[in-house]
PDB file of C-alpha atoms (C1' of nucleotides) in Angstrom:
ATOM      1  CA  MET A   1      97.829 -81.908 -84.931  1.00  0.00           C
ATOM      2  CA  ASP A   2      96.193 -81.797 -81.632  1.00  0.00           C
ATOM      3  CA  LEU A   3      96.802 -78.552 -80.011  1.00  0.00           C
ATOM      4  CA  MET A   4      96.380 -79.990 -76.597  1.00  0.00           C
ATOM      5  CA  THR A   5      97.005 -78.339 -73.357  1.00  0.00           C
ATOM      6  CA  THR A   6     100.130 -79.186 -71.493  1.00  0.00           C
ATOM      7  CA  TYR A   7     101.125 -78.718 -67.919  1.00  0.00           C
ATOM      8  CA  ALA A   8     104.344 -77.930 -66.201  1.00  0.00           C
ATOM      9  CA  PRO A   9     105.197 -80.120 -63.221  1.00  0.00           C
ATOM     10  CA  ALA A  10     104.043 -77.521 -60.747  1.00  0.00           C
ATOM     11  CA  GLU A  11     100.689 -77.193 -62.392  1.00  0.00           C
ATOM     12  CA  ALA A  12     100.270 -80.905 -62.775  1.00  0.00           C
ATOM     13  CA  SER A  13     100.949 -81.239 -59.098  1.00  0.00           C
ATOM     14  CA  GLU A  14      98.405 -78.603 -58.276  1.00  0.00           C
ATOM     15  CA  ARG A  15      95.742 -80.073 -60.486  1.00  0.00           C
ATOM     16  CA  THR A  16      96.135 -83.648 -59.376  1.00  0.00           C
ATOM     17  CA  GLY A  17      96.696 -82.879 -55.756  1.00  0.00           C
ATOM     18  CA  LEU A  18      99.806 -85.014 -55.784  1.00  0.00           C
ATOM     19  CA  SER A  19     103.220 -83.736 -54.867  1.00  0.00           C
ATOM     20  CA  LEU A  20     105.920 -83.440 -57.486  1.00  0.00           C
ATOM     21  CA  ASP A  21     107.665 -86.285 -55.791  1.00  0.00           C
ATOM     22  CA  THR A  22     104.623 -88.484 -55.880  1.00  0.00           C
ATOM     23  CA  LEU A  23     104.013 -87.692 -59.514  1.00  0.00           C
ATOM     24  CA  ARG A  24     107.558 -88.680 -60.342  1.00  0.00           C
ATOM     25  CA  TYR A  25     107.251 -91.685 -58.096  1.00  0.00           C
ATOM     26  CA  TYR A  26     104.155 -92.943 -59.891  1.00  0.00           C
ATOM     27  CA  GLU A  27     105.783 -92.392 -63.218  1.00  0.00           C
ATOM     28  CA  ARG A  28     108.886 -94.245 -62.130  1.00  0.00           C
ATOM     29  CA  LEU A  29     106.735 -97.175 -61.096  1.00  0.00           C
ATOM     30  CA  GLY A  30     105.170 -97.165 -64.503  1.00  0.00           C
ATOM     31  CA  LEU A  31     101.731 -96.230 -63.271  1.00  0.00           C
ATOM     32  CA  PHE A  32     101.454 -93.787 -66.097  1.00  0.00           C
ATOM     33  CA  GLY A  33     103.498 -92.076 -68.740  1.00  0.00           C
ATOM     34  CA  PRO A  34     106.144 -91.994 -69.964  1.00  0.00           C
ATOM     35  CA  VAL A  35     105.694 -88.264 -69.738  1.00  0.00           C
ATOM     36  CA  ARG A  36     106.995 -86.166 -72.576  1.00  0.00           C
ATOM     37  CA  ARG A  37     110.061 -84.063 -71.937  1.00  0.00           C
ATOM     38  CA  THR A  38     111.496 -80.856 -73.227  1.00  0.00           C
ATOM     39  CA  THR A  39     114.852 -81.109 -74.932  1.00  0.00           C
ATOM     40  CA  THR A  40     116.450 -80.311 -71.630  1.00  0.00           C
ATOM     41  CA  GLY A  41     114.643 -83.051 -69.820  1.00  0.00           C
ATOM     42  CA  ARG A  42     111.829 -81.229 -68.098  1.00  0.00           C
ATOM     43  CA  ARG A  43     108.502 -82.975 -67.889  1.00  0.00           C
ATOM     44  CA  VAL A  44     105.538 -81.814 -69.879  1.00  0.00           C
ATOM     45  CA  TYR A  45     102.314 -83.390 -68.776  1.00  0.00           C
ATOM     46  CA  SER A  46      99.490 -83.811 -71.271  1.00  0.00           C
ATOM     47  CA  ASP A  47      95.762 -83.924 -70.730  1.00  0.00           C
ATOM     48  CA  HIS A  48      96.007 -87.593 -71.250  1.00  0.00           C
ATOM     49  CA  ASP A  49      98.544 -87.877 -68.466  1.00  0.00           C
ATOM     50  CA  MET A  50      96.330 -85.826 -66.239  1.00  0.00           C
ATOM     51  CA  ALA A  51      93.316 -88.004 -66.857  1.00  0.00           C
ATOM     52  CA  TRP A  52      95.333 -91.086 -66.188  1.00  0.00           C
ATOM     53  CA  VAL A  53      96.661 -89.683 -62.951  1.00  0.00           C
ATOM     54  CA  GLY A  54      93.129 -88.703 -62.042  1.00  0.00           C
ATOM     55  CA  LEU A  55      92.115 -92.298 -62.330  1.00  0.00           C
ATOM     56  CA  LEU A  56      95.092 -93.359 -60.277  1.00  0.00           C
ATOM     57  CA  VAL A  57      94.193 -90.966 -57.508  1.00  0.00           C
ATOM     58  CA  CYS A  58      90.659 -92.203 -57.561  1.00  0.00           C
ATOM     59  CA  LEU A  59      91.675 -95.804 -57.317  1.00  0.00           C
ATOM     60  CA  ARG A  60      94.144 -95.065 -54.575  1.00  0.00           C
ATOM     61  CA  ASN A  61      91.329 -93.363 -52.692  1.00  0.00           C
ATOM     62  CA  ALA A  62      89.305 -96.449 -53.241  1.00  0.00           C
ATOM     63  CA  GLY A  63      91.943 -98.369 -51.405  1.00  0.00           C
ATOM     64  CA  LEU A  64      93.904-100.077 -54.145  1.00  0.00           C
ATOM     65  CA  GLY A  65      97.553-100.518 -53.381  1.00  0.00           C
ATOM     66  CA  ILE A  66     100.374 -99.545 -55.661  1.00  0.00           C
ATOM     67  CA  SER A  67     100.832-103.091 -56.819  1.00  0.00           C
ATOM     68  CA  ASP A  68      97.159-103.326 -57.743  1.00  0.00           C
ATOM     69  CA  LEU A  69      97.573-100.229 -59.794  1.00  0.00           C
ATOM     70  CA  GLN A  70     100.631-101.601 -61.473  1.00  0.00           C
ATOM     71  CA  ARG A  71      98.802-104.701 -62.530  1.00  0.00           C
ATOM     72  CA  LEU A  72      95.765-102.756 -63.594  1.00  0.00           C
ATOM     73  CA  MET A  73      97.642-100.106 -65.488  1.00  0.00           C
ATOM     74  CA  GLY A  74      99.774-102.704 -67.140  1.00  0.00           C
ATOM     75  CA  ARG A  75      96.677-104.373 -68.446  1.00  0.00           C
ATOM     76  CA  LEU A  76      95.021-101.202 -69.554  1.00  0.00           C
ATOM     77  CA  ARG A  77      98.194-100.273 -71.347  1.00  0.00           C
ATOM     78  CA  ASP A  78      98.535-103.138 -73.728  1.00  0.00           C
ATOM     79  CA  ARG A  79      95.019-104.133 -74.427  1.00  0.00           C
ATOM     80  CA  SER A  80      96.198-105.595 -77.660  1.00  0.00           C
ATOM     81  CA  GLY A  81      96.530-109.120 -76.407  1.00  0.00           C
ATOM     82  CA  GLY A  82      92.906-110.079 -76.235  1.00  0.00           C
ATOM     83  CA  PRO A  83      91.258-110.809 -72.916  1.00  0.00           C
ATOM     84  CA  THR A  84      93.454-109.101 -70.388  1.00  0.00           C
ATOM     85  CA  GLY A  85      91.091-109.264 -67.489  1.00  0.00           C
ATOM     86  CA  VAL A  86      90.833-105.578 -66.859  1.00  0.00           C
ATOM     87  CA  VAL A  87      87.159-105.783 -66.137  1.00  0.00           C
ATOM     88  CA  GLU A  88      87.664-108.751 -63.877  1.00  0.00           C
ATOM     89  CA  LEU A  89      90.315-106.928 -61.956  1.00  0.00           C
ATOM     90  CA  LEU A  90      88.124-103.912 -61.500  1.00  0.00           C
ATOM     91  CA  GLU A  91      85.138-105.958 -60.533  1.00  0.00           C
ATOM     92  CA  GLU A  92      87.184-107.910 -58.113  1.00  0.00           C
ATOM     93  CA  HIS A  93      88.212-104.755 -56.421  1.00  0.00           C
ATOM     94  CA  ARG A  94      84.716-103.489 -56.631  1.00  0.00           C
ATOM     95  CA  SER A  95      83.506-106.308 -54.458  1.00  0.00           C
ATOM     96  CA  ARG A  96      86.448-105.872 -52.139  1.00  0.00           C
ATOM     97  CA  LEU A  97      85.365-102.294 -51.852  1.00  0.00           C
ATOM     98  CA  HIS A  98      81.857-103.361 -50.997  1.00  0.00           C
ATOM     99  CA  GLY A  99      83.286-105.549 -48.306  1.00  0.00           C
ATOM    100  CA  GLU A 100      85.290-102.663 -46.928  1.00  0.00           C
ATOM    101  CA  ILE A 101      82.258-100.474 -46.821  1.00  0.00           C
ATOM    102  CA  ALA A 102      80.321-103.162 -45.040  1.00  0.00           C
ATOM    103  CA  LYS A 103      83.117-103.527 -42.519  1.00  0.00           C
ATOM    104  CA  MET A 104      83.170 -99.816 -41.972  1.00  0.00           C
ATOM    105  CA  ASN A 105      79.477 -99.670 -41.461  1.00  0.00           C
ATOM    106  CA  LEU A 106      79.823-102.427 -38.951  1.00  0.00           C
ATOM    107  CA  ALA A 107      82.558-100.597 -37.133  1.00  0.00           C
ATOM    108  CA  LEU A 108      80.371 -97.557 -37.275  1.00  0.00           C
ATOM    109  CA  GLY A 109      77.675 -99.498 -35.498  1.00  0.00           C
ATOM    110  CA  VAL A 110      80.068-100.563 -32.780  1.00  0.00           C
ATOM    111  CA  LEU A 111      81.238 -97.008 -32.478  1.00  0.00           C
ATOM    112  CA  ASP A 112      77.666 -95.840 -32.080  1.00  0.00           C
ATOM    113  CA  ASP A 113      77.112 -98.446 -29.415  1.00  0.00           C
ATOM    114  CA  LYS A 114      80.191 -97.324 -27.594  1.00  0.00           C
ATOM    115  CA  ILE A 115      79.183 -93.713 -27.828  1.00  0.00           C
ATOM    116  CA  ALA A 116      75.753 -94.522 -26.467  1.00  0.00           C
ATOM    117  CA  HIS A 117      77.349 -96.628 -23.797  1.00  0.00           C
ATOM    118  CA  TYR A 118      79.843 -94.088 -22.604  1.00  0.00           C
ATOM    119  CA  ARG A 119      77.416 -91.264 -22.821  1.00  0.00           C
ATOM    120  CA  GLY A 120      74.709 -93.138 -20.972  1.00  0.00           C
ATOM    121  CA  GLU A 121      76.924 -94.420 -18.241  1.00  0.00           C
ATOM    122  CA  ALA A 122      77.994 -91.725 -15.824  1.00  0.00           C
ATOM    123  CA  GLY A 123      81.420 -92.230 -14.386  1.00  0.00           C
ATOM    124  CA  GLN A 124      81.940 -95.737 -13.156  1.00  0.00           C
ATOM    125  CA  SER A 125      82.254 -99.026 -14.849  1.00  0.00           C
ATOM    126  CA  LYS A 126      84.292-102.021 -13.827  1.00  0.00           C
ATOM    127  CA  LYS A 127      82.629-105.305 -13.365  1.00  0.00           C
TER     128      LYS A 127
ATOM    129  CA  MET B   1      84.069-113.734  -7.870  1.00  0.00           C
ATOM    130  CA  ASP B   2      87.341-114.766  -9.263  1.00  0.00           C
ATOM    131  CA  LEU B   3      85.843-117.546 -11.179  1.00  0.00           C
ATOM    132  CA  MET B   4      86.630-115.838 -14.365  1.00  0.00           C
ATOM    133  CA  THR B   5      88.063-117.555 -17.299  1.00  0.00           C
ATOM    134  CA  THR B   6      91.630-116.936 -18.194  1.00  0.00           C
ATOM    135  CA  TYR B   7      93.507-117.505 -21.404  1.00  0.00           C
ATOM    136  CA  ALA B   8      96.992-118.555 -22.232  1.00  0.00           C
ATOM    137  CA  PRO B   9      98.733-116.455 -24.861  1.00  0.00           C
ATOM    138  CA  ALA B  10      98.082-118.973 -27.588  1.00  0.00           C
ATOM    139  CA  GLU B  11      94.392-119.050 -26.864  1.00  0.00           C
ATOM    140  CA  ALA B  12      94.166-115.298 -26.571  1.00  0.00           C
ATOM    141  CA  SER B  13      95.792-115.052 -29.931  1.00  0.00           C
ATOM    142  CA  GLU B  14      93.387-117.499 -31.437  1.00  0.00           C
ATOM    143  CA  ARG B  15      90.344-115.822 -29.962  1.00  0.00           C
ATOM    144  CA  THR B  16      91.271-112.292 -30.893  1.00  0.00           C
ATOM    145  CA  GLY B  17      92.705-113.135 -34.248  1.00  0.00           C
ATOM    146  CA  LEU B  18      95.844-111.231 -33.391  1.00  0.00           C
ATOM    147  CA  SER B  19      99.281-112.758 -33.397  1.00  0.00           C
ATOM    148  CA  LEU B  20     101.168-113.235 -30.161  1.00  0.00           C
ATOM    149  CA  ASP B  21     103.506-110.546 -31.317  1.00  0.00           C
ATOM    150  CA  THR B  22     100.732-108.115 -31.987  1.00  0.00           C
ATOM    151  CA  LEU B  23      99.137-108.839 -28.656  1.00  0.00           C
ATOM    152  CA  ARG B  24     102.402-108.096 -26.918  1.00  0.00           C
ATOM    153  CA  TYR B  25     102.910-105.104 -29.138  1.00  0.00           C
ATOM    154  CA  TYR B  26      99.564-103.611 -28.209  1.00  0.00           C
ATOM    155  CA  GLU B  27     100.218-104.256 -24.574  1.00  0.00           C
ATOM    156  CA  ARG B  28     103.618-102.635 -24.785  1.00  0.00           C
ATOM    157  CA  LEU B  29     102.039 -99.570 -26.315  1.00  0.00           C
ATOM    158  CA  GLY B  30      99.637 -99.427 -23.428  1.00  0.00           C
ATOM    159  CA  LEU B  31      96.561-100.121 -25.517  1.00  0.00           C
ATOM    160  CA  PHE B  32      95.394-102.532 -22.889  1.00  0.00           C
ATOM    161  CA  GLY B  33      96.575-104.361 -19.839  1.00  0.00           C
ATOM    162  CA  PRO B  34      98.769-104.652 -17.974  1.00  0.00           C
ATOM    163  CA  VAL B  35      98.112-108.317 -18.355  1.00  0.00           C
ATOM    164  CA  ARG B  36      98.488-110.493 -15.289  1.00  0.00           C
ATOM    165  CA  ARG B  37     101.445-112.819 -15.155  1.00  0.00           C
ATOM    166  CA  THR B  38     102.250-116.112 -13.586  1.00  0.00           C
ATOM    167  CA  THR B  39     105.069-116.099 -11.045  1.00  0.00           C
ATOM    168  CA  THR B  40     107.379-117.060 -13.851  1.00  0.00           C
ATOM    169  CA  GLY B  41     106.344-114.203 -16.033  1.00  0.00           C
ATOM    170  CA  ARG B  42     103.933-115.790 -18.455  1.00  0.00           C
ATOM    171  CA  ARG B  43     100.924-113.804 -19.485  1.00  0.00           C
ATOM    172  CA  VAL B  44      97.457-114.728 -18.328  1.00  0.00           C
ATOM    173  CA  TYR B  45      94.746-112.919 -20.221  1.00  0.00           C
ATOM    174  CA  SER B  46      91.421-112.278 -18.526  1.00  0.00           C
ATOM    175  CA  ASP B  47      87.969-111.894 -20.025  1.00  0.00           C
ATOM    176  CA  HIS B  48      88.357-108.233 -19.415  1.00  0.00           C
ATOM    177  CA  ASP B  49      91.532-108.171 -21.436  1.00  0.00           C
ATOM    178  CA  MET B  50      89.842-110.074 -24.188  1.00  0.00           C
ATOM    179  CA  ALA B  51      86.941-107.679 -24.355  1.00  0.00           C
ATOM    180  CA  TRP B  52      89.298-104.759 -24.442  1.00  0.00           C
ATOM    181  CA  VAL B  53      91.299-106.276 -27.226  1.00  0.00           C
ATOM    182  CA  GLY B  54      88.068-107.008 -29.040  1.00  0.00           C
ATOM    183  CA  LEU B  55      87.266-103.342 -28.990  1.00  0.00           C
ATOM    184  CA  LEU B  56      90.742-102.524 -30.185  1.00  0.00           C
ATOM    185  CA  VAL B  57      90.418-104.859 -33.127  1.00  0.00           C
ATOM    186  CA  CYS B  58      87.090-103.366 -33.984  1.00  0.00           C
ATOM    187  CA  LEU B  59      88.393 -99.846 -33.916  1.00  0.00           C
ATOM    188  CA  ARG B  60      91.433-100.797 -35.942  1.00  0.00           C
ATOM    189  CA  ASN B  61      89.095-102.316 -38.497  1.00  0.00           C
ATOM    190  CA  ALA B  62      87.240 -99.069 -38.482  1.00  0.00           C
ATOM    191  CA  GLY B  63      90.420 -97.397 -39.545  1.00  0.00           C
ATOM    192  CA  LEU B  64      91.707 -95.796 -36.369  1.00  0.00           C
ATOM    193  CA  GLY B  65      95.464 -95.637 -36.131  1.00  0.00           C
ATOM    194  CA  ILE B  66      97.503 -96.777 -33.198  1.00  0.00           C
ATOM    195  CA  SER B  67      97.904 -93.253 -31.926  1.00  0.00           C
ATOM    196  CA  ASP B  68      94.141 -92.750 -32.005  1.00  0.00           C
ATOM    197  CA  LEU B  69      93.763 -95.857 -29.944  1.00  0.00           C
ATOM    198  CA  GLN B  70      96.361 -94.685 -27.508  1.00  0.00           C
ATOM    199  CA  ARG B  71      94.541 -91.460 -26.956  1.00  0.00           C
ATOM    200  CA  LEU B  72      91.203 -93.152 -26.759  1.00  0.00           C
ATOM    201  CA  MET B  73      92.314 -95.901 -24.455  1.00  0.00           C
ATOM    202  CA  GLY B  74      94.093 -93.440 -22.265  1.00  0.00           C
ATOM    203  CA  ARG B  75      90.869 -91.562 -21.829  1.00  0.00           C
ATOM    204  CA  LEU B  76      88.765 -94.600 -21.245  1.00  0.00           C
ATOM    205  CA  ARG B  77      91.269 -95.737 -18.694  1.00  0.00           C
ATOM    206  CA  ASP B  78      91.095 -92.880 -16.248  1.00  0.00           C
ATOM    207  CA  ARG B  79      87.568 -91.696 -16.546  1.00  0.00           C
ATOM    208  CA  SER B  80      87.900 -90.294 -13.098  1.00  0.00           C
ATOM    209  CA  GLY B  81      88.777 -86.811 -14.208  1.00  0.00           C
ATOM    210  CA  GLY B  82      85.393 -85.688 -15.420  1.00  0.00           C
ATOM    211  CA  PRO B  83      84.809 -84.853 -19.046  1.00  0.00           C
ATOM    212  CA  THR B  84      87.566 -86.582 -20.877  1.00  0.00           C
ATOM    213  CA  GLY B  85      86.161 -86.269 -24.335  1.00  0.00           C
ATOM    214  CA  VAL B  86      85.805 -89.932 -25.048  1.00  0.00           C
ATOM    215  CA  VAL B  87      82.507 -89.446 -26.760  1.00  0.00           C
ATOM    216  CA  GLU B  88      83.844 -86.554 -28.755  1.00  0.00           C
ATOM    217  CA  LEU B  89      86.762 -88.596 -29.911  1.00  0.00           C
ATOM    218  CA  LEU B  90      84.543 -91.429 -30.999  1.00  0.00           C
ATOM    219  CA  GLU B  91      82.098 -89.160 -32.720  1.00  0.00           C
ATOM    220  CA  GLU B  92      84.885 -87.411 -34.473  1.00  0.00           C
ATOM    221  CA  HIS B  93      86.072 -90.660 -35.864  1.00  0.00           C
ATOM    222  CA  ARG B  94      82.540 -91.625 -36.631  1.00  0.00           C
ATOM    223  CA  SER B  95      82.212 -88.734 -39.009  1.00  0.00           C
ATOM    224  CA  ARG B  96      85.618 -89.436 -40.461  1.00  0.00           C
ATOM    225  CA  LEU B  97      84.354 -92.908 -41.104  1.00  0.00           C
ATOM    226  CA  HIS B  98      81.295 -91.554 -42.846  1.00  0.00           C
ATOM    227  CA  GLY B  99      83.567 -89.526 -45.031  1.00  0.00           C
ATOM    228  CA  GLU B 100      85.611 -92.574 -45.874  1.00  0.00           C
ATOM    229  CA  ILE B 101      82.535 -94.509 -46.804  1.00  0.00           C
ATOM    230  CA  ALA B 102      81.365 -91.688 -49.000  1.00  0.00           C
ATOM    231  CA  LYS B 103      84.737 -91.569 -50.683  1.00  0.00           C
ATOM    232  CA  MET B 104      84.632 -95.278 -51.261  1.00  0.00           C
ATOM    233  CA  ASN B 105      81.192 -95.129 -52.740  1.00  0.00           C
ATOM    234  CA  LEU B 106      82.411 -92.452 -55.027  1.00  0.00           C
ATOM    235  CA  ALA B 107      85.368 -94.523 -56.082  1.00  0.00           C
ATOM    236  CA  LEU B 108      82.973 -97.370 -56.564  1.00  0.00           C
ATOM    237  CA  GLY B 109      81.028 -95.257 -58.973  1.00  0.00           C
ATOM    238  CA  VAL B 110      84.131 -94.420 -60.921  1.00  0.00           C
ATOM    239  CA  LEU B 111      85.043 -98.057 -60.949  1.00  0.00           C
ATOM    240  CA  ASP B 112      81.631 -98.945 -62.295  1.00  0.00           C
ATOM    241  CA  ASP B 113      82.031 -96.366 -64.986  1.00  0.00           C
ATOM    242  CA  LYS B 114      85.381 -97.747 -65.921  1.00  0.00           C
ATOM    243  CA  ILE B 115      84.049-101.247 -66.003  1.00  0.00           C
ATOM    244  CA  ALA B 116      81.193-100.197 -68.228  1.00  0.00           C
ATOM    245  CA  HIS B 117      83.612 -98.268 -70.352  1.00  0.00           C
ATOM    246  CA  TYR B 118      86.121-101.014 -70.850  1.00  0.00           C
ATOM    247  CA  ARG B 119      83.486-103.623 -71.294  1.00  0.00           C
ATOM    248  CA  GLY B 120      81.679-101.596 -73.872  1.00  0.00           C
ATOM    249  CA  GLU B 121      84.712-100.536 -75.810  1.00  0.00           C
ATOM    250  CA  ALA B 122      86.939-103.541 -75.642  1.00  0.00           C
ATOM    251  CA  GLY B 123      85.436-106.692 -77.033  1.00  0.00           C
ATOM    252  CA  GLN B 124      82.384-104.905 -78.244  1.00  0.00           C
ATOM    253  CA  SER B 125      79.027-105.209 -76.645  1.00  0.00           C
ATOM    254  CA  LYS B 126      78.832-107.827 -74.026  1.00  0.00           C
ATOM    255  CA  LYS B 127      75.848-107.785 -71.819  1.00  0.00           C
TER     256      LYS B 127
ATOM    257  C1'  DC C   1     115.539-136.559 -16.359  1.00  0.00           C
ATOM    258  C1'  DT C   2     114.908-135.210 -20.928  1.00  0.00           C
ATOM    259  C1'  DG C   3     112.861-133.799 -24.869  1.00  0.00           C
ATOM    260  C1'  DT C   4     109.555-130.884 -27.103  1.00  0.00           C
ATOM    261  C1'  DG C   5     106.690-127.092 -26.867  1.00  0.00           C
ATOM    262  C1'  DT C   6     105.207-122.556 -25.279  1.00  0.00           C
ATOM    263  C1'  DC C   7     106.516-118.399 -23.798  1.00  0.00           C
ATOM    264  C1'  DC C   8     109.690-114.522 -22.410  1.00  0.00           C
ATOM    265  C1'  DT C   9     112.623-110.113 -23.775  1.00  0.00           C
ATOM    266  C1'  DG C  10     114.712-106.426 -26.492  1.00  0.00           C
ATOM    267  C1'  DG C  11     115.756-105.173 -30.666  1.00  0.00           C
ATOM    268  C1'  DA C  12     116.245-105.597 -35.620  1.00  0.00           C
ATOM    269  C1'  DG C  13     113.830-106.169 -40.001  1.00  0.00           C
ATOM    270  C1'  DT C  14     109.898-105.621 -43.376  1.00  0.00           C
ATOM    271  C1'  DG C  15     106.674-103.588 -46.699  1.00  0.00           C
ATOM    272  C1'  DC C  16     104.243 -99.752 -48.012  1.00  0.00           C
ATOM    273  C1'  DG C  17     103.855 -95.230 -49.766  1.00  0.00           C
ATOM    274  C1'  DC C  18     105.604 -91.685 -49.959  1.00  0.00           C
ATOM    275  C1'  DT C  19     108.967 -87.562 -48.730  1.00  0.00           C
ATOM    276  C1'  DC C  20     113.283 -85.362 -48.426  1.00  0.00           C
ATOM    277  C1'  DC C  21     117.905 -84.299 -49.822  1.00  0.00           C
ATOM    278  C1'  DA C  22     122.279 -83.148 -52.257  1.00  0.00           C
ATOM    279  C1'  DG C  23     124.111 -81.611 -56.041  1.00  0.00           C
ATOM    280  C1'  DG C  24     123.343 -80.188 -60.410  1.00  0.00           C
ATOM    281  C1'  DT C  25     121.071 -78.035 -64.963  1.00  0.00           C
ATOM    282  C1'  DC C  26     118.212 -74.777 -67.018  1.00  0.00           C
ATOM    283  C1'  DA C  27     114.699 -70.832 -67.482  1.00  0.00           C
ATOM    284  C1'  DA C  28     113.345 -66.218 -66.616  1.00  0.00           C
ATOM    285  C1'  DC C  29     113.627 -61.856 -64.881  1.00  0.00           C
ATOM    286  C1'  DT C  30     116.261 -57.460 -63.769  1.00  0.00           C
TER     287       DT C  30
ATOM    288  C1'  DA D   1     125.578 -60.948 -66.316  1.00  0.00           C
ATOM    289  C1'  DG D   2     123.633 -62.166 -62.116  1.00  0.00           C
ATOM    290  C1'  DT D   3     120.173 -64.029 -59.327  1.00  0.00           C
ATOM    291  C1'  DT D   4     116.342 -66.435 -58.326  1.00  0.00           C
ATOM    292  C1'  DG D   5     113.583 -70.352 -58.735  1.00  0.00           C
ATOM    293  C1'  DA D   6     111.606 -74.429 -60.966  1.00  0.00           C
ATOM    294  C1'  DC D   7     113.151 -78.736 -62.152  1.00  0.00           C
ATOM    295  C1'  DC D   8     116.240 -82.894 -62.744  1.00  0.00           C
ATOM    296  C1'  DT D   9     118.379 -87.540 -60.741  1.00  0.00           C
ATOM    297  C1'  DG D  10     119.412 -91.337 -57.633  1.00  0.00           C
ATOM    298  C1'  DG D  11     119.197 -92.605 -53.349  1.00  0.00           C
ATOM    299  C1'  DA D  12     118.396 -92.107 -48.385  1.00  0.00           C
ATOM    300  C1'  DG D  13     114.995 -91.519 -44.800  1.00  0.00           C
ATOM    301  C1'  DC D  14     110.524 -91.761 -42.507  1.00  0.00           C
ATOM    302  C1'  DG D  15     106.192 -93.242 -40.077  1.00  0.00           C
ATOM    303  C1'  DC D  16     103.234 -96.892 -39.502  1.00  0.00           C
ATOM    304  C1'  DA D  17     101.989-101.338 -37.979  1.00  0.00           C
ATOM    305  C1'  DC D  18     103.546-105.047 -37.499  1.00  0.00           C
ATOM    306  C1'  DT D  19     106.701-109.354 -37.781  1.00  0.00           C
ATOM    307  C1'  DC D  20     110.696-111.928 -36.971  1.00  0.00           C
ATOM    308  C1'  DC D  21     114.646-113.410 -34.435  1.00  0.00           C
ATOM    309  C1'  DA D  22     118.222-114.842 -31.030  1.00  0.00           C
ATOM    310  C1'  DG D  23     118.905-116.464 -26.818  1.00  0.00           C
ATOM    311  C1'  DG D  24     116.997-117.999 -22.666  1.00  0.00           C
ATOM    312  C1'  DA D  25     113.455-119.819 -19.234  1.00  0.00           C
ATOM    313  C1'  DC D  26     109.557-122.646 -17.705  1.00  0.00           C
ATOM    314  C1'  DA D  27     105.894-126.635 -18.609  1.00  0.00           C
ATOM    315  C1'  DC D  28     104.876-131.026 -18.807  1.00  0.00           C
ATOM    316  C1'  DA D  29     104.477-135.744 -20.957  1.00  0.00           C
ATOM    317  C1'  DG D  30     107.031-139.990 -21.142  1.00  0.00           C
TER     318       DG D  30
END
DNA sequence: CTGTGTCCTGGAGTGCGCTCCAGGTCAACT
DNA sequence: AGTTGACCTGGAGCGCACTCCAGGACACAG
């Protein structure tokens, strides 16, 4: 059927930027997979796996915790049961993310203030 | 001059939003203080302490780790030795922060895509 | 004086997200 | 056949940033 590309663990690791351990870790937690195996038990990652992991990495970068991912992935997995709230979950995090960004920008402002402050003021403070 | 307000631990905690434990923890790590004590050993936080802690909270929010704070605070502390690189340190983190924000925005984009994707594909057109 | 509350200390425990390890199987090259 | 080396498993260990706890000492209202 599909003659799709497959990846040995090492290559999967390289392509995703995750360590072998982390890849296995994510799989163990059910964040993706199960990954196909050779008869002798070695993992064979598919394009599909890779895409999934790519999403995982992205969401982790976006600040979602492992448990968030577990919930999310669980829902994406069995989308057979009607309204599973995937969109809601994503949107919820989306607004969280906005909040984070706002907070960071705020901190950035404070940082700028501090920089200006410490650069402007020579060598003595103390009130 | 010494008409400055002081704060009992409980109040300091309330005002900074940090737990008593965390306040003590930060102090132990040398992130601020040393905090004055009563003759019997109880902490008495000053306005100065509070301001310092405020900065700490802000920088933590901005994503600096404890060790960053230790370095930073150490440098702010003894600004007697000329160029201590405080500004550099802050600016360095400032750009890190920019990077983080960029990353988040990117993730946000992916999230939006996913939302659009799963909304479009799942229960058919909605919106 | 006594009870209740706040605080003290040092150290152990927690949750997260990996990361490392021992001890083994299997693949590939020479 | 021998020798690497990639990979397997389950479980231990780690670094971070707290958080909790036991056991003890003031604080102060009644």
